[in-house]
């Protein structure tokens, strides 16, 4: 990942429970992932959903400003509205500063 | 969640790819989730794994000290060793400070 100028970066943890049936969700999710990838400050995304409809998506950004800009993107706002109306039973968003990391 | 004395809390984002076959993974994972829940400073955990073996687990803690203590727990250390040897093809751990959150 290309980090912010001070070497720090941010994670948005999105935990959600889907309603039943696709109802256009799959194609929207693909579109939003592609669109997020085109935003300034986007570093990457990891996403898992199981057969029960429980999902965790974590996206990574180089600044809080980049996260705010993406939250206010017009196409993303429309998806957020439909998410509340149709696609999600519930969700929670946590915006976090990554303090340290290690990998295997 | 009961937060730390200053109202802040921390998230550990664990993203992983499982090897094939159970090989004792399921019972270990249940045991570790129960044991984590007994640790001082533990606030909660959310975990999803899909059919391909990709998983994201996020655990929440009231301090960095609580996270360090859990990382060094004896039974957890043994599970970490076996994780590298048997259960995981790869994983990444990110320790994060939750800056803000909202829910639907």
Coordinates of C-alpha atoms in Angstrom, one line a residue:
Chain A
X1 CA 0.0 0.0 0.0
X2 CA 1.1 3.5 -0.7
X3 CA 0.7 5.3 2.6
X4 CA 0.0 8.9 3.5
X5 CA 2.8 11.4 3.8
X6 CA 3.3 10.7 7.5
X7 CA 3.3 6.9 6.9
X8 CA 0.0 6.3 8.6
X9 CA -3.3 5.1 7.1
X10 CA -6.9 4.4 8.0
X11 CA -9.2 1.4 7.9
X12 CA -13.0 1.5 7.5
X13 CA -14.6 -1.6 9.0
X14 CA -18.1 -2.2 7.6
X15 CA -19.9 -5.1 9.3
X16 CA -23.3 -5.9 7.9
X17 CA -26.2 -8.4 7.7
X18 CA -27.8 -8.8 4.3
X19 CA -31.5 -9.2 3.7
X20 CA -32.6 -12.3 1.7
X21 CA -32.3 -12.4 -2.1
X22 CA -29.9 -10.5 -4.4
X23 CA -32.2 -7.6 -5.4
X24 CA -29.4 -6.0 -7.5
X25 CA -27.0 -6.2 -4.6
X26 CA -24.2 -8.1 -6.4
X27 CA -23.9 -5.8 -9.3
X28 CA -24.0 -2.7 -7.1
X29 CA -21.3 -4.2 -4.8
X30 CA -19.0 -4.8 -7.8
X31 CA -19.7 -1.3 -9.1
X32 CA -19.0 0.3 -5.7
X33 CA -15.7 -1.6 -5.3
X34 CA -14.6 -0.5 -8.7
X35 CA -15.6 3.1 -8.1
X36 CA -13.9 3.2 -4.6
X37 CA -10.7 2.0 -6.3
X38 CA -10.8 5.1 -8.5
X39 CA -11.0 7.5 -5.6
X40 CA -8.0 9.6 -4.4
X41 CA -6.5 8.1 -1.3
X42 CA -7.9 4.6 -1.8
X43 CA -5.3 1.9 -0.8
X44 CA -7.2 -1.4 -1.0
X45 CA -10.2 -3.4 0.2
X46 CA -10.8 -6.8 1.7
X47 CA -14.3 -8.3 1.8
X48 CA -15.9 -11.6 3.1
X49 CA -19.5 -12.6 3.3
X50 CA -20.7 -16.0 4.4
X51 CA -23.7 -18.1 3.4
X52 CA -25.8 -16.7 6.3
X53 CA -25.4 -13.2 4.8
X54 CA -23.0 -11.9 7.5
X55 CA -20.3 -9.7 5.9
X56 CA -17.2 -7.8 6.9
X57 CA -15.6 -5.4 4.4
X58 CA -12.5 -3.4 5.3
X59 CA -11.3 -0.6 3.1
X60 CA -8.0 1.2 3.5
X61 CA -7.4 4.9 2.9
X62 CA -4.5 7.3 3.2
X63 CA -6.4 10.0 5.2
X64 CA -9.6 10.8 7.0
X65 CA -10.4 13.3 4.2
X66 CA -10.3 10.6 1.6
X67 CA -12.8 8.6 3.7
X68 CA -15.1 11.6 4.0
X69 CA -15.0 12.3 0.3
X70 CA -15.9 8.7 -0.6
X71 CA -18.8 8.7 1.9
X72 CA -20.1 11.8 0.1
X73 CA -19.6 10.5 -3.5
X74 CA -23.0 10.9 -5.4
X75 CA -23.2 7.3 -6.7
X76 CA -22.1 6.0 -3.3
X77 CA -24.7 8.1 -1.5
X78 CA -27.4 6.5 -3.8
X79 CA -26.1 3.0 -2.9
X80 CA -26.1 3.9 0.8
X81 CA -29.8 4.9 0.6
X82 CA -30.7 1.7 -1.2
X83 CA -28.6 -0.2 1.3
X84 CA -30.8 1.0 4.1
X85 CA -34.0 0.5 2.2
X86 CA -33.4 -2.9 0.5
X87 CA -30.1 -4.7 1.0
X88 CA -29.1 -4.5 4.7
X89 CA -31.0 -5.6 7.8
X90 CA -28.3 -3.8 9.8
X91 CA -24.8 -2.5 9.5
X92 CA -22.1 -0.8 11.5
X93 CA -19.3 1.4 10.3
X94 CA -16.1 2.0 12.3
X95 CA -13.4 4.4 11.1
X96 CA -10.0 3.5 12.5
X97 CA -6.4 4.6 12.5
X98 CA -4.0 1.7 11.9
X99 CA -1.4 1.8 14.6
X100 CA 0.7 -1.2 13.6
X101 CA 0.5 -4.4 11.6
X102 CA 2.3 -7.6 10.9
X103 CA 1.8 -10.4 8.4
X104 CA 2.5 -14.1 7.9
Chain B
X1 CA -19.5 -2.1 24.5
X2 CA -17.9 -0.8 27.8
X3 CA -15.2 1.5 26.6
X4 CA -11.9 2.5 28.2
X5 CA -11.8 5.2 30.7
X6 CA -11.2 7.9 28.0
X7 CA -14.0 6.5 25.9
X8 CA -11.7 5.2 23.2
X9 CA -11.2 1.6 22.1
X10 CA -9.2 -0.5 19.7
X11 CA -9.9 -3.0 16.9
X12 CA -7.7 -5.9 15.8
X13 CA -8.4 -6.7 12.2
X14 CA -7.3 -10.3 11.4
X15 CA -7.6 -11.2 7.7
X16 CA -6.6 -14.8 6.8
X17 CA -6.7 -17.5 4.2
X18 CA -7.3 -21.0 5.5
X19 CA -5.5 -24.1 4.2
X20 CA -7.8 -27.0 3.1
X21 CA -9.5 -29.4 5.5
X22 CA -10.4 -28.7 9.2
X23 CA -7.4 -30.3 10.9
X24 CA -8.7 -29.3 14.3
X25 CA -9.2 -25.7 13.3
X26 CA -12.9 -25.4 14.1
X27 CA -12.6 -26.5 17.8
X28 CA -9.5 -24.4 18.3
X29 CA -11.3 -21.3 16.9
X30 CA -14.3 -21.9 19.3
X31 CA -11.9 -22.3 22.2
X32 CA -9.9 -19.2 21.4
X33 CA -13.1 -17.1 21.0
X34 CA -14.3 -18.3 24.4
X35 CA -10.8 -17.7 26.0
X36 CA -10.6 -14.2 24.4
X37 CA -13.9 -13.4 25.9
X38 CA -12.5 -14.1 29.4
X39 CA -9.6 -11.7 29.0
X40 CA -9.5 -8.3 30.8
X41 CA -10.3 -5.5 28.4
X42 CA -12.1 -7.7 25.8
X43 CA -15.2 -5.9 24.3
X44 CA -16.4 -8.1 21.6
X45 CA -15.6 -10.0 18.3
X46 CA -17.1 -10.3 14.8
X47 CA -16.0 -13.0 12.5
X48 CA -16.9 -14.1 8.9
X49 CA -15.3 -16.8 6.7
X50 CA -16.6 -17.7 3.2
X51 CA -16.6 -21.1 1.4
X52 CA -13.2 -20.3 -0.3
X53 CA -11.5 -20.1 3.1
X54 CA -11.1 -16.3 3.2
X55 CA -11.8 -14.9 6.6
X56 CA -12.0 -11.6 8.5
X57 CA -12.2 -11.5 12.3
X58 CA -12.3 -8.2 14.1
X59 CA -11.9 -8.2 17.9
X60 CA -12.4 -5.1 20.1
X61 CA -10.4 -4.2 23.2
X62 CA -10.4 -1.3 25.6
X63 CA -6.6 -0.7 25.5
X64 CA -3.4 -1.6 23.6
X65 CA -2.2 -3.3 26.8
X66 CA -5.2 -5.7 26.7
X67 CA -4.3 -6.6 23.1
X68 CA -0.7 -7.2 24.0
X69 CA -1.7 -9.4 26.9
X70 CA -4.0 -11.5 24.8
X71 CA -1.3 -11.9 22.1
X72 CA 1.0 -13.3 24.8
X73 CA -1.5 -15.6 26.4
X74 CA 0.0 -19.1 26.6
X75 CA -2.8 -21.0 25.0
X76 CA -3.2 -18.3 22.4
X77 CA 0.6 -18.5 21.6
X78 CA 0.2 -22.3 21.0
X79 CA -2.7 -21.6 18.7
X80 CA -0.7 -19.0 16.8
X81 CA 2.2 -21.4 16.3
X82 CA -0.2 -24.1 15.0
X83 CA -1.9 -21.4 12.8
X84 CA 1.4 -20.8 11.0
X85 CA 2.3 -24.4 10.7
X86 CA -1.1 -25.9 9.8
X87 CA -4.2 -23.7 9.5
X88 CA -3.3 -20.6 7.6
X89 CA -1.8 -20.1 4.1
X90 CA -1.4 -16.5 5.1
X91 CA -2.7 -13.8 7.4
X92 CA -2.4 -10.2 8.3
X93 CA -3.0 -8.5 11.6
X94 CA -3.7 -4.8 11.9
X95 CA -4.1 -3.1 15.3
X96 CA -6.3 0.0 15.0
X97 CA -7.7 2.8 17.2
X98 CA -11.4 3.4 16.5
X99 CA -11.8 7.1 15.8
X100 CA -15.6 7.2 15.2
X101 CA -18.5 4.9 14.4
X102 CA -22.1 4.9 13.3
X103 CA -24.7 2.2 12.8
X104 CA -28.0 1.4 11.0

